[in-house]
mmCIF file of C-alpha atoms in Angstrom:
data_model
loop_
_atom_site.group_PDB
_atom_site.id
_atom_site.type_symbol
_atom_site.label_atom_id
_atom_site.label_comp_id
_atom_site.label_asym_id
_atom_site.label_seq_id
_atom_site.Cartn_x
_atom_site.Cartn_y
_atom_site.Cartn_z
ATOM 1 C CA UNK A 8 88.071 90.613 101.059
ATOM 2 C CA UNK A 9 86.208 91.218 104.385
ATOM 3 C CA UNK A 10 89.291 92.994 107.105
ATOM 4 C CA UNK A 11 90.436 96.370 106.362
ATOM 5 C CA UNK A 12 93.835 95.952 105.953
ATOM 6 C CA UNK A 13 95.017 99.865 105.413
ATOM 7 C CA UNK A 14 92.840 103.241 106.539
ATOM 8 C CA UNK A 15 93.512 106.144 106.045
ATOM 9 C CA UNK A 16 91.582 109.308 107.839
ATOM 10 C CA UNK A 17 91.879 113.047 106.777
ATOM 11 C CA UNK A 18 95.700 112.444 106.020
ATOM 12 C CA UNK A 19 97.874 115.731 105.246
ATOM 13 C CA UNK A 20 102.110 115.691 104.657
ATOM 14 C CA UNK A 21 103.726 118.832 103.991
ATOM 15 C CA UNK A 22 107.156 119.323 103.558
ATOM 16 C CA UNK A 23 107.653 123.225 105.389
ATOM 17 C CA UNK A 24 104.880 125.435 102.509
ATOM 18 C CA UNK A 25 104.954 122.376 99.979
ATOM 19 C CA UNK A 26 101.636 120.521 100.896
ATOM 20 C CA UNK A 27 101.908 117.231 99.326
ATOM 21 C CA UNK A 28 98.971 115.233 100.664
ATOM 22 C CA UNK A 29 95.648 117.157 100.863
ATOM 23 C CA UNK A 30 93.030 114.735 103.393
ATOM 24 C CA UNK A 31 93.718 111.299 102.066
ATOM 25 C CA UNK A 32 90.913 108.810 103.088
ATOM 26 C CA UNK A 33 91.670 105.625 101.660
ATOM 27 C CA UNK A 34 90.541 102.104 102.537
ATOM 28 C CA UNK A 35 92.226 98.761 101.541
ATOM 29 C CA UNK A 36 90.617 95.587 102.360
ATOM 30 C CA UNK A 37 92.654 92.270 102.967
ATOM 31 C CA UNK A 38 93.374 90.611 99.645
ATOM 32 C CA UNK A 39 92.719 93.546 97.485
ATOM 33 C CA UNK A 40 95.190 94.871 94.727
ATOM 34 C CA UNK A 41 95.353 98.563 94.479
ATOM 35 C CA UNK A 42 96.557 100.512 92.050
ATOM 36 C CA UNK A 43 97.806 104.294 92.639
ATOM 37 C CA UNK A 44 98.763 106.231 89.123
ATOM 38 C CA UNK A 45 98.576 109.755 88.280
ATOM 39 C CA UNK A 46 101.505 112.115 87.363
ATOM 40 C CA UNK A 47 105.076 113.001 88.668
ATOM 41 C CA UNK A 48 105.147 115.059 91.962
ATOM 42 C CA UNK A 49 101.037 113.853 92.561
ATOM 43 C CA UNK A 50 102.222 112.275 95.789
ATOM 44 C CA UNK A 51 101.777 108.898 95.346
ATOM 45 C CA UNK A 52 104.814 107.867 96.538
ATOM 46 C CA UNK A 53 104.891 109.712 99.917
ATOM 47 C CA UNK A 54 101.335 108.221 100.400
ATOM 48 C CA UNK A 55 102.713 104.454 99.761
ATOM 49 C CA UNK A 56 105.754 105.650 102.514
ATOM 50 C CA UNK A 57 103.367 107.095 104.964
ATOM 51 C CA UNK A 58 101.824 104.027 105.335
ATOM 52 C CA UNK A 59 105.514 102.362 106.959
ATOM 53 C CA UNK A 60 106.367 105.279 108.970
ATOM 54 C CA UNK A 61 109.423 105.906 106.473
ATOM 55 C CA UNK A 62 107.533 109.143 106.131
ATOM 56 C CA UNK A 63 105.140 111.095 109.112
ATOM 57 C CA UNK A 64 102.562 112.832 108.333
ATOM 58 C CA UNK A 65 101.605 116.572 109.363
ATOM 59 C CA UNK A 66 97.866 115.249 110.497
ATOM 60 C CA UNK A 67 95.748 112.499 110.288
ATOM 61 C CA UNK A 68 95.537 108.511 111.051
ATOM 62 C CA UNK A 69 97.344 105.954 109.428
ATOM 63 C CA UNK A 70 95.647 102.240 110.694
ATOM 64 C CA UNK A 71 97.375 98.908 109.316
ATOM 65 C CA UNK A 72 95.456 95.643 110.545
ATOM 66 C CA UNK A 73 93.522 97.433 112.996
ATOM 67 C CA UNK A 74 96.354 99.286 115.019
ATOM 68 C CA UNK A 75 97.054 102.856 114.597
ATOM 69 C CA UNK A 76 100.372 104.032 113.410
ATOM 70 C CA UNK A 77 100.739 107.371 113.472
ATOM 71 C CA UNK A 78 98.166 110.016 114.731
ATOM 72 C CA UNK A 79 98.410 113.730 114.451
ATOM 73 C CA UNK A 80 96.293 116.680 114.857
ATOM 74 C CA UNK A 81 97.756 120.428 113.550
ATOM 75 C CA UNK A 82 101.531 118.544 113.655
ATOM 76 C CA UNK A 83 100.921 117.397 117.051
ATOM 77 C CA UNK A 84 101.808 113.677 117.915
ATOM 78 C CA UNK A 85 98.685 112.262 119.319
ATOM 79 C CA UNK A 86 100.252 108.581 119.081
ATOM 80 C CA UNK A 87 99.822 106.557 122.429
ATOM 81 C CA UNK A 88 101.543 103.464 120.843
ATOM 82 C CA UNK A 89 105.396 102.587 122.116
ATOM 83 C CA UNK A 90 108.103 103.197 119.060
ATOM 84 C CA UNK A 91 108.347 99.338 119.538
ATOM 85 C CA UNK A 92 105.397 98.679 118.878
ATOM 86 C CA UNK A 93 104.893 100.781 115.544
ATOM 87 C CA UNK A 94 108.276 99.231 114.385
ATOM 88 C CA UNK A 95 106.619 95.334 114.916
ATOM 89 C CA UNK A 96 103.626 96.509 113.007
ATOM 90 C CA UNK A 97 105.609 98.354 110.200
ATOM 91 C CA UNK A 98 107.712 94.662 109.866
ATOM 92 C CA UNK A 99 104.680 93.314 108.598
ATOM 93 C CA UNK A 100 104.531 95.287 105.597
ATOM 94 C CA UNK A 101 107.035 94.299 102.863
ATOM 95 C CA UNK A 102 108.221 97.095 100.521
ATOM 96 C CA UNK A 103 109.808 97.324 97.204
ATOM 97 C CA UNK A 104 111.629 100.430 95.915
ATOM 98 C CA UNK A 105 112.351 102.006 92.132
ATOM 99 C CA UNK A 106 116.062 101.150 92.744
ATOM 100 C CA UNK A 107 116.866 97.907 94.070
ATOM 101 C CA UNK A 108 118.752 98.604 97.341
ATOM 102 C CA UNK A 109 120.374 95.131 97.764
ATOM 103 C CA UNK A 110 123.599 95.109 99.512
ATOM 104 C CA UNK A 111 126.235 94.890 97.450
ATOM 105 C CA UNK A 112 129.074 92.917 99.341
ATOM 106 C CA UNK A 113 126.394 90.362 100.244
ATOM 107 C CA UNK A 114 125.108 87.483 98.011
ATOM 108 C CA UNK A 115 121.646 86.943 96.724
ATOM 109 C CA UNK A 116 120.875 84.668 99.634
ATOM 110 C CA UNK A 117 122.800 86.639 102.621
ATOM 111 C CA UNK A 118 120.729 89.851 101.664
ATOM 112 C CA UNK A 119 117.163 87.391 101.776
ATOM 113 C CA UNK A 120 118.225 86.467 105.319
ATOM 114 C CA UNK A 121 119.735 89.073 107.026
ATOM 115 C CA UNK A 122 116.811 90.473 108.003
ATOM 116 C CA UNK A 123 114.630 87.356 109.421
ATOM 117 C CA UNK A 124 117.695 86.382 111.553
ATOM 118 C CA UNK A 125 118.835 89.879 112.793
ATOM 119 C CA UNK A 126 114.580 91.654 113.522
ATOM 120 C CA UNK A 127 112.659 88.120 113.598
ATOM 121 C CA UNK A 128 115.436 86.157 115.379
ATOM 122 C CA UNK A 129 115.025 83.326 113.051
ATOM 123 C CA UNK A 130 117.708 80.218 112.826
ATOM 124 C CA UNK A 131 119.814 79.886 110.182
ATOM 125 C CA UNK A 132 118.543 77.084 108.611
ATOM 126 C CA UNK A 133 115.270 78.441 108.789
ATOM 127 C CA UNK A 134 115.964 81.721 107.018
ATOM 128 C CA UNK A 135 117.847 79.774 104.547
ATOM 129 C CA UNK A 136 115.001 77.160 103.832
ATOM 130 C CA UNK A 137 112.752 80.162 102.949
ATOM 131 C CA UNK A 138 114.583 82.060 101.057
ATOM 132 C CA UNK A 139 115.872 78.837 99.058
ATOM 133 C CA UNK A 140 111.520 78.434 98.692
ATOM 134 C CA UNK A 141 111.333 82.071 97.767
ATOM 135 C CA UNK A 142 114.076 82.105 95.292
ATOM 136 C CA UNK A 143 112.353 79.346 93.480
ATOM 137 C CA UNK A 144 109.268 81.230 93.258
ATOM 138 C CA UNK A 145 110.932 84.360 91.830
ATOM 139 C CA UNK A 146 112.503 81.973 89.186
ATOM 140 C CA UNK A 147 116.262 82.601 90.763
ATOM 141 C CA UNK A 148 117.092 79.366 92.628
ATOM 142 C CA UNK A 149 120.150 79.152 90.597
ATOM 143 C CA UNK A 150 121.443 82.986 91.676
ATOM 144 C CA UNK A 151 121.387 82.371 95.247
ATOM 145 C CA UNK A 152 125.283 82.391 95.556
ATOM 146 C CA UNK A 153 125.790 85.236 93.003
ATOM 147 C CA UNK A 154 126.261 89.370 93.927
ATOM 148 C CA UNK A 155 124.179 91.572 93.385
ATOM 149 C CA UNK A 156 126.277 93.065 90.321
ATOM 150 C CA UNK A 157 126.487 90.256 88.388
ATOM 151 C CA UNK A 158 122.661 89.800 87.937
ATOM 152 C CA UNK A 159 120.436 91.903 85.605
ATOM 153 C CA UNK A 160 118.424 94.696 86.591
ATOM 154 C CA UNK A 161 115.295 92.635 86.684
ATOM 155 C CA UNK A 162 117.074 89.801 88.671
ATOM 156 C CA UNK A 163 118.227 92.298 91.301
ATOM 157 C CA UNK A 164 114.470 93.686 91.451
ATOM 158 C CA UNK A 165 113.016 90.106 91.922
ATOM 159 C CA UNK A 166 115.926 89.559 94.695
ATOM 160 C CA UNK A 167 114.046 92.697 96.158
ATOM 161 C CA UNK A 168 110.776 91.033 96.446
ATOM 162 C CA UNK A 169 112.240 87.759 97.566
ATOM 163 C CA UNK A 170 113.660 89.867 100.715
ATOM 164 C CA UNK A 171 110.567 91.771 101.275
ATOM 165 C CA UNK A 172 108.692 88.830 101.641
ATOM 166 C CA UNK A 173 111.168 86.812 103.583
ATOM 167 C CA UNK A 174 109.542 88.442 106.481
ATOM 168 C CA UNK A 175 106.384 87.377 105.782
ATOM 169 C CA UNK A 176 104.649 90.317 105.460
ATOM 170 C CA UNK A 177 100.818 90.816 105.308
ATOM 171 C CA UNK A 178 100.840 93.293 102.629
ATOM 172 C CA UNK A 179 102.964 94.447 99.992
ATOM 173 C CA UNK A 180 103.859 97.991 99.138
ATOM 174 C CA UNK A 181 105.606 99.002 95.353
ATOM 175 C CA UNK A 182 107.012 101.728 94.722
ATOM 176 C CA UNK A 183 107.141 102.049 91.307
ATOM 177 C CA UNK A 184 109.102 98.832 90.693
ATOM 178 C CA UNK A 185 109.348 98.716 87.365
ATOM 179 C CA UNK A 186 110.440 102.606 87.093
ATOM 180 C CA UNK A 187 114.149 101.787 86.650
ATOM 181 C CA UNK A 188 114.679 98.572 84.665
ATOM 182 C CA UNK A 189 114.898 98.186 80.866
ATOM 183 C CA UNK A 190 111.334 97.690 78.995
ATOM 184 C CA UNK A 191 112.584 94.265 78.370
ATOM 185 C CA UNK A 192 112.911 93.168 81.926
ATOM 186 C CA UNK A 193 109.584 94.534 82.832
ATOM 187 C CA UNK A 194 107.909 91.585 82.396
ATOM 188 C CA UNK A 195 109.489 89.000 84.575
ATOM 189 C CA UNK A 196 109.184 91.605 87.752
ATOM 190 C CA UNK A 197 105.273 91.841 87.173
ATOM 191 C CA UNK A 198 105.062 88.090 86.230
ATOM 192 C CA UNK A 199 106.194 87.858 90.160
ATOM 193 C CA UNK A 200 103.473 90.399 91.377
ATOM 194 C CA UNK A 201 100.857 88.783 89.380
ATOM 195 C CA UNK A 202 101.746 85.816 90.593
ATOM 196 C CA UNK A 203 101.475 87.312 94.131
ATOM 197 C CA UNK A 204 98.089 88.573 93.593
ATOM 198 C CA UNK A 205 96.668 85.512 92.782
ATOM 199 C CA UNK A 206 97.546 84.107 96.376
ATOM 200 C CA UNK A 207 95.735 86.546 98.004
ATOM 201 C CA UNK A 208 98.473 89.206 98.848
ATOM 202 C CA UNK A 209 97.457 92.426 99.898
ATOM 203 C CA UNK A 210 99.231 94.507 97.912
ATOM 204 C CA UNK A 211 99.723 98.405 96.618
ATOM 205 C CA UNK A 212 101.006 99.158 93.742
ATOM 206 C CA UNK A 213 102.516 102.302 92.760
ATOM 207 C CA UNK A 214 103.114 102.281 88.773
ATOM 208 C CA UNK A 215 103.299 103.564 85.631
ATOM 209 C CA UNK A 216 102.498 100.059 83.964
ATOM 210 C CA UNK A 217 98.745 101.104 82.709
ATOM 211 C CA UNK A 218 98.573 96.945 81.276
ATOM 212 C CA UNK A 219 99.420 95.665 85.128
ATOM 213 C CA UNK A 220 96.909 98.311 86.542
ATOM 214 C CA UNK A 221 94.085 97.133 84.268
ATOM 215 C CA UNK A 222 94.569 92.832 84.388
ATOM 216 C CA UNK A 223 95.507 92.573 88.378
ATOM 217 C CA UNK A 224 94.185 94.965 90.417
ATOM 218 C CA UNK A 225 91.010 95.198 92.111
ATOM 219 C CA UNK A 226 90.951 99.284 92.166
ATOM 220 C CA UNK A 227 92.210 102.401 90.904
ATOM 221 C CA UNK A 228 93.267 105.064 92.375
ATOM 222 C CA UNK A 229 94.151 108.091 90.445
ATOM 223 C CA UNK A 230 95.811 110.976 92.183
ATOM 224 C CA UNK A 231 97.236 114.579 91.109
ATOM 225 C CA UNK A 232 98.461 117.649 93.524
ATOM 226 C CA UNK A 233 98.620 115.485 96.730
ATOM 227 C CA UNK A 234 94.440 114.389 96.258
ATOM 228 C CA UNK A 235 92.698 111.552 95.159
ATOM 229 C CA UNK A 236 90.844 112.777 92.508
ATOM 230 C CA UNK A 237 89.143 109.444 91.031
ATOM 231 C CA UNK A 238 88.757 105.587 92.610
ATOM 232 C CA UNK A 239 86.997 103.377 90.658
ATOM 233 C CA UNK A 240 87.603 99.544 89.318
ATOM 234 C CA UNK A 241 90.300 99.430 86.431
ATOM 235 C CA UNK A 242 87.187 98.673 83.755
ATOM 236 C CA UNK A 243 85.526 101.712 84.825
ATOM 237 C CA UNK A 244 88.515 104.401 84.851
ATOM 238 C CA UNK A 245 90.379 103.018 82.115
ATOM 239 C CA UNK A 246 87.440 102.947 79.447
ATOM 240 C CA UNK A 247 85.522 105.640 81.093
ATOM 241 C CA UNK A 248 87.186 108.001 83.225
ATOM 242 C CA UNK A 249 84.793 110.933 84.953
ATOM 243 C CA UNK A 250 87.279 113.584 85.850
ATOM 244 C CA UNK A 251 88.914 116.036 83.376
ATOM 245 C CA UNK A 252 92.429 115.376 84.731
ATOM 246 C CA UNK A 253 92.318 111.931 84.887
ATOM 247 C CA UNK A 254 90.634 111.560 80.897
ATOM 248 C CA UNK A 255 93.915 113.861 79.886
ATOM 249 C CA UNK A 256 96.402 112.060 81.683
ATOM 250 C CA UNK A 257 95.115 108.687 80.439
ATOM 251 C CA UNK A 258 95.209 109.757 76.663
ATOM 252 C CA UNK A 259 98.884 110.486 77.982
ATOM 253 C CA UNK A 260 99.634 107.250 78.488
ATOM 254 C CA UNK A 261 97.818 105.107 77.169
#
């Protein structure tokens, strides 16, 4: 784990008076598995966005592999990179959402194509002979003709990955992507990230599964009122937290 994959400097999102990142300075290093957890409305989810561009922030630098993403100082855009060029480095991080987003009038293995062959120009065939190698490793070879609506919630949400990583991302964001599938299906979707992690995936993980947090990642992050409040390995904040708010929200939880 030597390249920094992910930086963050000073980073600050407000929506109009609501301030819901206060000077974020985060690091992830290639290979890592981070962790963010912390309570509803801490801003973990508009950090993992703000890392993609799905969401700007009001000031700060966002750097992914070395190239800077999105610059401002007092709302200002300081950014001297082409919209182009932000889009071809945002490609190259996959992302998986609460809900599963798949489209619906598509099958299991048009949605894990469409977008290799329409942004990454890739040939048919090709596109198809990954995602046939990607279903396998999500356990769904056997879905790849089926819609979306006739597979389970945890299917769909393995689908999800699948796609994310058809385009061969260098990192993988989750956004809570457990959040909205039955307790019983939880386990097959982190089976897939686990399984992820231990090929070397770069990967952050937003989530309320306190188990996943403490077995696969590297790092924990915990976060409340748009700040980082405690980062620490998962031994060391799970068994012995050293801020108030994190101790109360882990006996919470856990």
């Amino acid at each position: 784990m030597s390249n920094v994959m992910i930086k963050l400097e000073k980073v600050c999102k407000s929506f109009g008076s609501l301030e819901v990142l206060r000077n974020i300075d985060l690091e992830v290093r290639q290979g890592e598995v981070l962790s963010i957890i912390g309570p509803s409305g801490s801003g973990k989810s508009t950090l993992l966005r703000s890392l993609n561009h799905l969401e700007r922030i009001t000031s700060g630098r966002v750097t992914i592999d070395g190239e800077l993403i999105d610059e401002k100082v007092d709302g200002k855009d300081q950014l001297k990179v082409s919209h182009k060029k932000v889009a071809q480095i945002c490609s190259e991080l996959g992302m998986v959402f609460q809900r599963f987003n798949l489209f619906p009038h598509m099958t299991v293995l048009e949605n894990i194509i469409e977008a290799p062959m329409t942004v990454k120009k890739v040939s048919k065939a090709e596109a198809v002979a990954f995602a046939i190698e990607l279903l396998k490793k999500v356990g769904l070879e056997d879905k790849k003709n089926e819609y979306p609506s006739r597979l389970s919630g945890g299917q769909q949400q393995r689908v999800a990955i699948a796609r994310a990583l058809a385009m061969k991302p260098k990192i993988m964001l989750f956004d809570e992507p457990t959040s909205a599938l039955d307790p019983e299906l939880v386990g097959e979707v982190l089976q897939v990230m686990k399984d992820l992690a231990k090929e070397g995936m770069t990967m952050v993980v937003v989530t309320h599964e306190m188990g996943f947090a403490k077995e696969v990642c590297n790092r924990v992050i915990f976060m409340d009122k748009g700040e980082i409040l405690e980062e620490s390995s998962p031994e060391e904040i799970f068994s012995n937290p050293k801020h108030e708010r994190t101790k109360s929200f882990l006996q919470k939880v856990l």
